[in-house]
Amino acid sequence: LGYEGWSAGHHQVKDALDYVRAQQEADGSWYGRWGVNYIYGTWQVLRGMRALNLDMNQPWLKKAGAWLESVQHDDGGWGERCNTYDDPVFKGQGPSTASQTAWAVMGLCAFDDPENSALKRGIAYLTLMQNADGSWTEHETTGTGFPKVFYLKYDIYRNAWPLLALATYKQISERAAAKKNGANS
């Protein structure tokens, strides 16, 4: 709704926000529907809240960012397997993938802090894992058809999401630099 110009003050948006907040897991994450799984769901909520121009320093949103940071892997990436739909104890566990790392990166970008260390490690992972031809390799299934029924391997995910994540990071970095330069003028 935020991308369509609706404000957080609109009564229908308020109802939607109440619903979203009620769906947040105790650890700060959200269930994902079209991508595997909690990394995807959490990113989608964070980008939506940013689009509504909400204060991203609210505790419930910061908790979501902290959850993303808590499930980052040592290699700088993020990954999660389809088994999280059967048992959420596996949230954030699985080999790092380009698409899931991209989702987490874009989720953290919602906080507009290009100096966030987890975010920078995620960007480093994406650039390191990029193939010479500009693509990314992804062996894991990261698309969801119907949870617990079937999952999809969208070949475009491995390239489209990382490109969008890198572009999103570039945007917040440029915005931060412009703000800093404006403050120094």
Coordinates of C-alpha atoms in Angstrom, one line a residue:
L1 CA 0.0 0.0 0.0
G2 CA 2.9 2.3 0.7
Y3 CA 4.2 2.0 -2.8
E4 CA 0.8 3.1 -4.0
G5 CA 0.9 6.3 -2.0
W6 CA -1.3 5.2 0.9
S7 CA -0.2 6.5 4.3
A8 CA 0.1 4.7 7.6
G9 CA -2.7 7.0 8.9
H10 CA -5.3 5.6 6.6
H11 CA -7.8 3.4 8.5
Q12 CA -7.3 0.4 6.1
V13 CA -3.6 0.7 6.4
K14 CA -3.9 0.8 10.2
D15 CA -5.9 -2.4 10.0
A16 CA -3.3 -4.0 7.8
L17 CA -0.5 -2.9 10.2
D18 CA -2.4 -4.4 13.1
Y19 CA -2.6 -7.7 11.2
V20 CA 1.1 -7.7 10.3
R21 CA 2.1 -7.0 13.8
A22 CA -0.1 -9.8 15.1
Q23 CA 1.5 -12.2 12.7
Q24 CA 5.1 -11.4 13.8
E25 CA 6.8 -14.4 15.4
A26 CA 8.2 -14.1 18.9
D27 CA 11.7 -14.0 17.5
G28 CA 10.9 -11.0 15.3
S29 CA 10.5 -12.9 12.0
W30 CA 7.5 -13.4 9.7
Y31 CA 6.3 -16.5 7.8
G32 CA 6.9 -16.3 4.1
R33 CA 4.5 -17.4 1.4
W34 CA 6.2 -17.2 -2.1
G35 CA 9.8 -17.7 -1.1
V36 CA 11.4 -20.0 1.5
N37 CA 10.4 -18.9 4.2
Y38 CA 11.0 -16.7 7.2
I39 CA 13.9 -14.8 5.5
Y40 CA 11.5 -14.0 2.7
G41 CA 8.6 -13.1 4.9
T42 CA 10.6 -10.8 7.1
W43 CA 12.1 -9.0 4.1
Q44 CA 8.7 -8.4 2.6
V45 CA 7.3 -6.9 5.8
L46 CA 10.3 -4.7 6.3
R47 CA 10.2 -3.3 2.8
G48 CA 6.5 -2.7 3.2
M49 CA 7.0 -0.8 6.4
R50 CA 9.8 1.3 4.8
A51 CA 7.4 2.0 1.9
L52 CA 4.9 3.4 4.4
N53 CA 7.6 5.6 5.8
L54 CA 7.2 4.1 9.3
D55 CA 9.8 4.9 11.9
M56 CA 12.1 1.9 11.4
N57 CA 13.5 2.3 14.9
Q58 CA 10.3 1.0 16.5
P59 CA 11.1 -2.0 18.7
W60 CA 9.0 -4.5 16.7
L61 CA 10.8 -3.5 13.5
K62 CA 14.2 -3.5 15.1
K63 CA 13.5 -7.0 16.4
A64 CA 12.9 -8.1 12.8
G65 CA 16.3 -6.7 11.7
A66 CA 18.0 -8.3 14.7
W67 CA 16.4 -11.6 13.8
L68 CA 17.8 -11.3 10.2
E69 CA 21.3 -10.5 11.7
S70 CA 21.0 -13.5 14.1
V71 CA 20.6 -16.0 11.3
Q72 CA 23.3 -14.7 9.1
H73 CA 25.9 -17.4 8.3
D74 CA 29.6 -17.2 8.9
D75 CA 30.2 -16.9 5.1
G76 CA 28.1 -13.6 5.2
G77 CA 25.1 -15.1 3.4
W78 CA 21.7 -16.4 4.5
G79 CA 19.9 -19.6 3.7
E80 CA 16.9 -21.6 4.8
R81 CA 15.4 -24.8 3.7
C82 CA 11.8 -25.9 2.9
N83 CA 11.7 -27.9 6.1
T84 CA 10.9 -24.7 8.0
Y85 CA 7.4 -25.0 6.8
D86 CA 7.1 -28.3 8.7
D87 CA 9.1 -27.2 11.7
P88 CA 10.0 -23.5 12.4
V89 CA 12.9 -24.7 14.7
F90 CA 14.9 -24.8 11.4
K91 CA 14.4 -21.1 10.7
G92 CA 17.5 -19.5 9.1
Q93 CA 19.2 -22.8 8.7
G94 CA 20.5 -24.1 5.4
P95 CA 23.3 -23.4 3.0
S96 CA 23.6 -19.7 2.0
T97 CA 22.0 -18.9 -1.3
A98 CA 22.1 -15.9 -3.5
S99 CA 18.4 -15.3 -3.5
Q100 CA 17.9 -15.7 0.3
T101 CA 21.0 -13.5 0.9
A102 CA 19.5 -10.9 -1.4
W103 CA 16.2 -11.0 0.6
A104 CA 18.0 -10.5 3.9
V105 CA 20.1 -7.7 2.4
M106 CA 17.0 -5.9 1.2
G107 CA 15.3 -6.4 4.5
L108 CA 18.3 -4.8 6.3
C109 CA 18.4 -2.0 3.6
A110 CA 14.9 -1.0 4.9
F111 CA 16.7 0.5 7.9
D112 CA 18.7 2.9 5.7
D113 CA 22.1 2.1 7.3
P114 CA 24.7 1.1 4.7
E115 CA 27.3 0.8 7.4
N116 CA 25.5 -2.0 9.1
S117 CA 28.1 -4.8 9.4
A118 CA 25.7 -7.7 8.7
L119 CA 24.5 -5.8 5.6
K120 CA 28.1 -5.2 4.4
R121 CA 28.9 -8.9 4.9
G122 CA 25.8 -9.8 2.9
I123 CA 26.9 -7.5 0.0
A124 CA 30.4 -9.1 0.2
Y125 CA 28.9 -12.6 0.0
L126 CA 26.9 -11.6 -3.1
T127 CA 29.8 -10.0 -4.9
L128 CA 32.1 -12.9 -4.0
M129 CA 29.7 -15.6 -5.1
Q130 CA 28.9 -13.9 -8.4
N131 CA 30.1 -15.8 -11.4
A132 CA 32.4 -14.3 -14.1
D133 CA 29.4 -14.0 -16.4
G134 CA 27.5 -12.0 -13.9
S135 CA 25.2 -14.8 -12.8
W136 CA 24.9 -16.6 -9.5
T137 CA 24.7 -20.4 -9.0
E138 CA 22.0 -21.7 -6.7
H139 CA 21.4 -25.4 -6.0
E140 CA 18.8 -25.0 -3.2
T141 CA 15.1 -24.7 -3.8
T142 CA 14.0 -21.2 -2.7
G143 CA 10.5 -20.8 -4.2
T144 CA 7.3 -21.9 -2.6
G145 CA 4.3 -23.2 -4.5
F146 CA 2.1 -24.4 -1.7
P147 CA 3.9 -24.8 1.7
K148 CA 4.1 -28.4 2.8
V149 CA 2.8 -29.5 -0.6
F150 CA 5.3 -28.4 -3.3
Y151 CA 8.2 -26.1 -3.8
L152 CA 9.6 -24.5 -7.0
K153 CA 13.0 -23.7 -8.3
Y154 CA 12.5 -20.4 -10.1
D155 CA 15.7 -20.1 -12.1
I156 CA 15.3 -16.3 -12.2
Y157 CA 15.5 -16.0 -8.4
R158 CA 19.2 -16.7 -8.4
N159 CA 20.0 -13.7 -10.6
A160 CA 17.1 -11.2 -10.2
W161 CA 17.1 -10.9 -6.4
P162 CA 20.8 -10.4 -6.0
L163 CA 20.8 -7.7 -8.7
L164 CA 17.9 -6.0 -7.0
A165 CA 19.7 -6.3 -3.6
L166 CA 22.9 -4.7 -5.0
A167 CA 20.9 -1.9 -6.6
T168 CA 19.0 -1.3 -3.3
Y169 CA 22.2 -1.2 -1.3
K170 CA 23.6 1.3 -3.9
Q171 CA 20.6 3.5 -3.4
I172 CA 20.8 3.6 0.4
S173 CA 24.6 4.2 0.2
E174 CA 24.1 7.1 -2.2
R175 CA 21.3 8.5 -0.1
A176 CA 23.6 8.3 3.0
A177 CA 26.5 9.9 1.2
A178 CA 24.2 12.8 -0.1
K179 CA 22.9 13.4 3.4
K180 CA 26.4 13.4 4.8
N181 CA 27.7 15.8 2.1
G182 CA 24.6 18.0 2.6
A183 CA 25.4 18.2 6.3
N184 CA 29.0 19.1 5.6
S185 CA 28.1 21.9 3.2

